[in-house]
Short mmCIF file of C-alpha atoms in Angstrom, two decimals:
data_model
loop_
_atom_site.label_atom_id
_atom_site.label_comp_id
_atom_site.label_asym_id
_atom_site.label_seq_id
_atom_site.Cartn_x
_atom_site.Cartn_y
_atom_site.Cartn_z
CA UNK V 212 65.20 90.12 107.16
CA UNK V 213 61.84 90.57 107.86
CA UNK V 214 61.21 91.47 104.46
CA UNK V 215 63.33 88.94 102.92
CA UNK V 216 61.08 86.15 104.58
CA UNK V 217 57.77 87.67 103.31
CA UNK V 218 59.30 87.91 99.81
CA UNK V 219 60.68 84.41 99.26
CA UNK V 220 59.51 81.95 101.85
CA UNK V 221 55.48 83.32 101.93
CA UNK V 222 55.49 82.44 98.48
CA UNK V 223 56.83 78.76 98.88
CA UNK V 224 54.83 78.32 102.17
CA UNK V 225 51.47 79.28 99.87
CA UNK V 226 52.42 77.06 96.96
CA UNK V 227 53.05 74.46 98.95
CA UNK V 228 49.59 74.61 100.45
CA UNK V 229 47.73 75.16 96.98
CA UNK V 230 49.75 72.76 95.04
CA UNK V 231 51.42 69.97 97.39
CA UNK V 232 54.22 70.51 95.45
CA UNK V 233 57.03 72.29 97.01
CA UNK V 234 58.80 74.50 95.04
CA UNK V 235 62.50 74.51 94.17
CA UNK V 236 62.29 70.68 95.70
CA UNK V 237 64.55 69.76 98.46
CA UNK V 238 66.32 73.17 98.46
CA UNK V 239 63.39 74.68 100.02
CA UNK V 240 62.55 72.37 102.52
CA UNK V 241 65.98 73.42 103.66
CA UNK V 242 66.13 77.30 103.55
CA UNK V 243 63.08 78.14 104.27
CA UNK V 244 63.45 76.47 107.68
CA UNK V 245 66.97 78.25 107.92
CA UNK V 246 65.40 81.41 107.26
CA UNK V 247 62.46 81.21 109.86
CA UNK V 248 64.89 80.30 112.56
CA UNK V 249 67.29 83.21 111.59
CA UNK V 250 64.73 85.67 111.27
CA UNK V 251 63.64 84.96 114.75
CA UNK V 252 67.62 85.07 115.64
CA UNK V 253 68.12 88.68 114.15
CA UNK V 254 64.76 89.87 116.67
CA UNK V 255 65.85 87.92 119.51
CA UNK V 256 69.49 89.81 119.47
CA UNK V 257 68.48 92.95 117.94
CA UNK V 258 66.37 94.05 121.30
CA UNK V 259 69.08 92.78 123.49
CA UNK V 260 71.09 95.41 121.24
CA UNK V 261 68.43 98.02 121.60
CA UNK V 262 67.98 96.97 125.67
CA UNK V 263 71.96 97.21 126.08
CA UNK V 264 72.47 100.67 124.20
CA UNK V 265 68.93 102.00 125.84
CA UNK V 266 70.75 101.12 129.02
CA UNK V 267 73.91 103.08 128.40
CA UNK V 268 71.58 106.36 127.20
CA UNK V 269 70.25 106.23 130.82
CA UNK V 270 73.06 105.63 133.21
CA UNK V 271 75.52 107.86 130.58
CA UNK V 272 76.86 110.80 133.38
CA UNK V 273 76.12 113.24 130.31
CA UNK V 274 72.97 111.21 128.78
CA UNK V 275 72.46 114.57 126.83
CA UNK V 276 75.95 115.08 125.39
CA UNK V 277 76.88 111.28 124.14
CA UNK V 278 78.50 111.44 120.73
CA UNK V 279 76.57 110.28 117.85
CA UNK V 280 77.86 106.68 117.25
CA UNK V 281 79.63 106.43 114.18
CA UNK V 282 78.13 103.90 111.25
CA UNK V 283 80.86 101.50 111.20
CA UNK V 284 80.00 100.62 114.44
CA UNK V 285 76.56 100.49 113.58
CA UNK V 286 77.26 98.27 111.01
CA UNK V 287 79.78 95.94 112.91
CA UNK V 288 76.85 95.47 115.40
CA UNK V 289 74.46 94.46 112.74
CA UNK V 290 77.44 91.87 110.79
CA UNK V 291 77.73 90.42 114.35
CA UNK V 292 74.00 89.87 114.78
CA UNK V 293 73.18 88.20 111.35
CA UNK V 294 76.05 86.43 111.25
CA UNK V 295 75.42 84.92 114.16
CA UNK V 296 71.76 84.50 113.82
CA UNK V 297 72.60 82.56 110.90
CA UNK V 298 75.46 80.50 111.83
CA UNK V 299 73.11 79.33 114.86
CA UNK V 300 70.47 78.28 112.27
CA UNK V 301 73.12 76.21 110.05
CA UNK V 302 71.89 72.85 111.65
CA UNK V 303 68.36 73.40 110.33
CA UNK V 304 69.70 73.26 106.44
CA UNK V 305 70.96 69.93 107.63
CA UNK V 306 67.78 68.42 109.82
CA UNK V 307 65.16 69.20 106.82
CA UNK V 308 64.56 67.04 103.99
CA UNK V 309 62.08 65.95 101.05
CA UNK V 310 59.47 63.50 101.40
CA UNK V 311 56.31 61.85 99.81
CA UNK V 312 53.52 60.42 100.34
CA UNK V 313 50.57 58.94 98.95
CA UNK V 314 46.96 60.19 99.27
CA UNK V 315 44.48 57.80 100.18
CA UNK V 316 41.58 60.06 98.84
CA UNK V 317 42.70 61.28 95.62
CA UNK V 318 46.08 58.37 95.07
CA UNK V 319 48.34 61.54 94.09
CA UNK V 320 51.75 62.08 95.06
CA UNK V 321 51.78 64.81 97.81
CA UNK V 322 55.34 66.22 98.37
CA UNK V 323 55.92 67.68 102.34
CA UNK V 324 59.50 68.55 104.64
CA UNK V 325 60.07 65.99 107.15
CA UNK V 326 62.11 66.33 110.57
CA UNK V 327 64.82 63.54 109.73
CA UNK V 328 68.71 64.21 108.94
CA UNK V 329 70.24 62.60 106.27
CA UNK V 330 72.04 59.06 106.72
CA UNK V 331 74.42 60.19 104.56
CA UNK V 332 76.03 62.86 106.39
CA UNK V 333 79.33 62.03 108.25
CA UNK V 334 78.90 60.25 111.51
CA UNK V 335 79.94 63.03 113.69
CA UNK V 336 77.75 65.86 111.92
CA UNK V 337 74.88 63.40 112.32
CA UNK V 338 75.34 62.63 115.98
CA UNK V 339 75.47 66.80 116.29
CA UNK V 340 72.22 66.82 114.10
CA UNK V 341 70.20 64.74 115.99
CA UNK V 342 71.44 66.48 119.68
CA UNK V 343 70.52 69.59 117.88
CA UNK V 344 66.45 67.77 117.06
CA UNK V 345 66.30 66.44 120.59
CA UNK V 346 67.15 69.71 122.12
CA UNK V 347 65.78 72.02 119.97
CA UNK V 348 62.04 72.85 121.20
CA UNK V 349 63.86 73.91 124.69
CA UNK V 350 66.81 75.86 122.72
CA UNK V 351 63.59 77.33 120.41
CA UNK V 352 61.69 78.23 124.01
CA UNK V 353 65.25 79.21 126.06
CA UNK V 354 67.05 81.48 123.20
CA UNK V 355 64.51 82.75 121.06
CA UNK V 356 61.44 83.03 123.41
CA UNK V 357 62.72 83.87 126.84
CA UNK V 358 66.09 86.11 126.42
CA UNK V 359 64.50 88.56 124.55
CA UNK V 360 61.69 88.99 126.75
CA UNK V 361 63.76 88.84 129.66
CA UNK V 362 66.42 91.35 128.33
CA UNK V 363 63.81 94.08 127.42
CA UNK V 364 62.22 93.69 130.58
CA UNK V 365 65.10 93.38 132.99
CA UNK V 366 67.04 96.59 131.11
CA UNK V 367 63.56 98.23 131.45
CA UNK V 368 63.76 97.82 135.06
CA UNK V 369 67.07 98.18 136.11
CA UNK V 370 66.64 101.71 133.04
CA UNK V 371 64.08 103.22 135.44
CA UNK V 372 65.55 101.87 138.23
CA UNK V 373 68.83 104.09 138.06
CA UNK V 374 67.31 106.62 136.48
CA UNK V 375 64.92 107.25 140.00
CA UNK V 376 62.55 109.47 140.28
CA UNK V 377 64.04 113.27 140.41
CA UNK V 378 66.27 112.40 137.15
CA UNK V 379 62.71 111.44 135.27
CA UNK V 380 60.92 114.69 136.38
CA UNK V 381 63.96 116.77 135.47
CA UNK V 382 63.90 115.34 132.30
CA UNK V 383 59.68 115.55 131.61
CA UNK V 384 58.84 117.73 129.00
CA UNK V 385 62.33 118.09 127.47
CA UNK V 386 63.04 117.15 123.80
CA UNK V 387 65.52 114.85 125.47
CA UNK V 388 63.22 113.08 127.42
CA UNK V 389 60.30 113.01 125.23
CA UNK V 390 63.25 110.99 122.86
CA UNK V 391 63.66 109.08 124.73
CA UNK V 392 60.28 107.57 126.28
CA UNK V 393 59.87 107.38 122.46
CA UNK V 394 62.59 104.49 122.00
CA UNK V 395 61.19 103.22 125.28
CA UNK V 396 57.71 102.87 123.84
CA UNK V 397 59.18 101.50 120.46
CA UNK V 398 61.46 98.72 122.35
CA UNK V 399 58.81 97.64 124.46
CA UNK V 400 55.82 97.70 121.42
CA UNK V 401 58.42 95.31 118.99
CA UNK V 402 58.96 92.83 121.99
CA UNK V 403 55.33 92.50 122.65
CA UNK V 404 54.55 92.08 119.08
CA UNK V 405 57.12 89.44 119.01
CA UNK V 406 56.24 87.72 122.67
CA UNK V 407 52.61 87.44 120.84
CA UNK V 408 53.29 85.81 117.81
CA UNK V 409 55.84 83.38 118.82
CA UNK V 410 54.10 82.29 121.82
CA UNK V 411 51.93 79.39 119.36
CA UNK V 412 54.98 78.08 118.00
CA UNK V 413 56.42 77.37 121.61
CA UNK V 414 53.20 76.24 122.73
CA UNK V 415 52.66 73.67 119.39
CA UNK V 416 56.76 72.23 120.23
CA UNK V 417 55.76 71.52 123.97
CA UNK V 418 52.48 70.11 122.90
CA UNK V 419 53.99 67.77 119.77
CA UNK V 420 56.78 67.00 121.59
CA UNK V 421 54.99 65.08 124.05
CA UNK V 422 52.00 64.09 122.26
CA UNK V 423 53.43 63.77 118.71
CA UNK V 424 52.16 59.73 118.52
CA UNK V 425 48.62 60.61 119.33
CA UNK V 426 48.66 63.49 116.82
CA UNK V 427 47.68 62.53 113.20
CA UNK V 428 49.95 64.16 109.79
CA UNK V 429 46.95 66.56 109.36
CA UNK V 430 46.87 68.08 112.78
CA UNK V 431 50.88 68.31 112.51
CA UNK V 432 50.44 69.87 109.70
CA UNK V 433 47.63 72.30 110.57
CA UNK V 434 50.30 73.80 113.62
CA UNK V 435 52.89 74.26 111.46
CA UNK V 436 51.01 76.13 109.13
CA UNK V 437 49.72 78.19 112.32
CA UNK V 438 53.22 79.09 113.63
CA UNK V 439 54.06 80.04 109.97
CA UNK V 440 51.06 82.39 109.41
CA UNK V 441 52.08 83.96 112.96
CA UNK V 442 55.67 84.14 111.92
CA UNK V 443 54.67 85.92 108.49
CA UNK V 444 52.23 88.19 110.59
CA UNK V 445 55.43 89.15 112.76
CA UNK V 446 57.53 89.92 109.67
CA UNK V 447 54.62 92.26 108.07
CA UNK V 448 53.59 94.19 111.47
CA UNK V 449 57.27 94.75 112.67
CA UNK V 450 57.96 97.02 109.65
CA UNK V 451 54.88 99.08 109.86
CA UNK V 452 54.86 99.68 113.46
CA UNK V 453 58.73 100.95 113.36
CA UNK V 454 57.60 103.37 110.87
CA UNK V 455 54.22 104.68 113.02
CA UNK V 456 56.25 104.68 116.38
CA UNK V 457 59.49 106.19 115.00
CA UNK V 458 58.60 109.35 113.56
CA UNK V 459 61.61 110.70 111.78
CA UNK V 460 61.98 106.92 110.32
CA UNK V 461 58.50 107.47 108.83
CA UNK V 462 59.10 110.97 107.73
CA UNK V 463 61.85 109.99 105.90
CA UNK V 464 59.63 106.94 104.55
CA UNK V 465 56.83 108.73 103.12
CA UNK V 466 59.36 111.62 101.47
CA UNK V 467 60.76 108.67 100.05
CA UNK V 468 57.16 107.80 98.38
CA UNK V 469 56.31 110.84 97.61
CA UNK V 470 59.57 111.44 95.49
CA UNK V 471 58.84 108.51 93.48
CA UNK V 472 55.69 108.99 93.36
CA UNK V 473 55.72 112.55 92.00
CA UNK V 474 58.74 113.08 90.60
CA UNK V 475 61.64 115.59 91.46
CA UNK V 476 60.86 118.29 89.44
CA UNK V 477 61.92 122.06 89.70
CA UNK V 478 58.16 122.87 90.87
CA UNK V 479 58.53 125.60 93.55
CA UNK V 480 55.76 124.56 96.02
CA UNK V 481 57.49 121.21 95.97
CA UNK V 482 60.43 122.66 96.57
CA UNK V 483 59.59 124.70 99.95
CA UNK V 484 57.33 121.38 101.09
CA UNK V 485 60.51 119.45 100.71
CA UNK V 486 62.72 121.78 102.40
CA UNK V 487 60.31 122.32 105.09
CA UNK V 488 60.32 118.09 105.51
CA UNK V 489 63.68 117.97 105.32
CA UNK V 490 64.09 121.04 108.07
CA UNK V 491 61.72 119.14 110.30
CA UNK V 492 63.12 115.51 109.75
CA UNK V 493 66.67 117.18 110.79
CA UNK V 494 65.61 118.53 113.59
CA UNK V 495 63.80 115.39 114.94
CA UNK V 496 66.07 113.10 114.12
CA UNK V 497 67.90 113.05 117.60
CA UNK V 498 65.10 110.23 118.22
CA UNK V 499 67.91 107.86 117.35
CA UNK V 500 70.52 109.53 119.01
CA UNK V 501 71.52 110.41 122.49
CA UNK V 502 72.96 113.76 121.35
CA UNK V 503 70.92 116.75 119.94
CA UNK V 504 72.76 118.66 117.20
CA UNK V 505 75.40 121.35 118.78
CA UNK V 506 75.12 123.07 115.76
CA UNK V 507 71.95 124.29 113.79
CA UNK V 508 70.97 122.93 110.39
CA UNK V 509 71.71 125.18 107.51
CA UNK V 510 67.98 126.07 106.45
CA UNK V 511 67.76 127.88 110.08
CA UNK V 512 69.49 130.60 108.89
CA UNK V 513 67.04 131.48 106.47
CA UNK V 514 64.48 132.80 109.15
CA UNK V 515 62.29 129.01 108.76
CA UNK V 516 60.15 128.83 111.79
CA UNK V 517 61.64 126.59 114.33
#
């Protein structure tokens, strides 16, 4: 999602800003809106996910021998967590809308999205609409500001809590453990990095909503473009630091690259490098998992240093 919100709404956000024209019209004024508030949906649950499942690795009886959880699970979890990061963001498709205005400088036609729903949407869907605008800088600081934070933190705590203090030095300078103070690490880094860049946008809602009639169009503007930048700079450093704190994730990455960089051909110091990633991205891929392989990979039995 991240990636899908750099790709299509940066684009329209910086055309917008060159051109005062928006592009694609009223449609954009509508997704891109729909977007922003779902990408910040699919964060907000996905580290309650990560804070749940991080809390089940530590108070597991045999936190060492959990199964490997299958991928339709995986990918029921995920289904729940867009679909319901966007069916929470439907109202925004119906609260944006074109407008324009005049310049007095230049007397062009400047195009911008407005906060106003429709008179011409039923009068039951409009009375939800404008609940949904009158609550929605507490629902924006309640849902996608403070659960988050709260989850990581409290499943932190209550994590370390159980765990105590002889099951942490048992566990020091195992594979296992070293696992799993990496998730640790790479839970706590992504909420951060989110906590920091959606703290503005909070802090503009608070301060417009109570001092939107003393704020001229140009400072309105000037916020929204600020919580915008800060939501693009979210969606560009997520990605990257995933791939620097998960190590096996940016293994695999940068074989990726290099395949398509190079080629795959029948080259035989290719070869052994590639078997020799592959060996090592096998055997540290119980990052993600809360069960190291009972069995060893193939390639061990060819005498490959372990």
């Amino acid at each position: 999602w991240d990636f899908l919100i750099l790709f299509f709404c940066l684009p329209v956000v910086i055309f917008n800003e060159i051109t005062k024209k928006r592009l694609l019209g009223d449609m954009s004024c509508r997704i891109v809106p729909f977007m922003e508030v779902s990408s910040l949906g699919v964060t907000t649950f996905s580290l309650c996910a990560l804070g749940i499942d991080r809390f089940h690795a530590a108070t597991s009886p045999q936190a060492s021998t959990r199964p490997i959880e299958q991928c339709q699970s995986i990918i029921a979890k995920l289904a729940v967590i867009w679909v319901g990061s966007m069916t929470l963001s439907v109202p925004e498709i119906l609260l944006w809308q074109l407008a324009q205005d005049t310049s007095p400088v230049s007397g062009g036609v400047t195009e911008y999205c407005t906060m106003k729903p429709s008179s011409n949407l039923p009068e039951s869907i409009y009375s939800l609409v404008l609940t949904y605008q009158n609550a929605r800088m507490w629902w924006y600081f309640g849902c996608y500001f403070c659960l988050p934070i709260l989850f990581t933190v409290s499943c932190q705590l209550v994590t370390r809590r159980i765990r105590g203090t002889e099951k942490k030095s048992e566990c020091r300078g195992t594979k296992h453990g070293q696992c799993e103070g990496h998730l640790n690490c790479t839970i706590i880094a992504l909420t951060i990095i989110y906590g920091l860049c959606t703290t503005p946008e909070n802090v503009c809602n608070i301060v417009v909503a109570y001092m939107s009639p003393d704020m001229s169009k140009q400072t309105l503007d000037l916020l929204n473009l600020i919580n915008q930048f800060f939501l693009f700079f979210k969606c560009s450093v997520t990605p990257v630091l995933l791939l620097c704190l998960c190590r096996p994730l940016g293994q695999a990455f940068m074989d990726c690259c290099c395949c398509c960089c190079e080629g795959c051909g029948p080259d035989t110091t290719s070869s052994e490098s590639s078997a020799d990633s592959k060996l090592k991205t096998e055997m540290s891929s119980s990052i993600f998992f809360d069960k190291p392989r009972e069995t060893p990979p193939p390639l061990l039995a060819l005498g490959t240093p372990c």
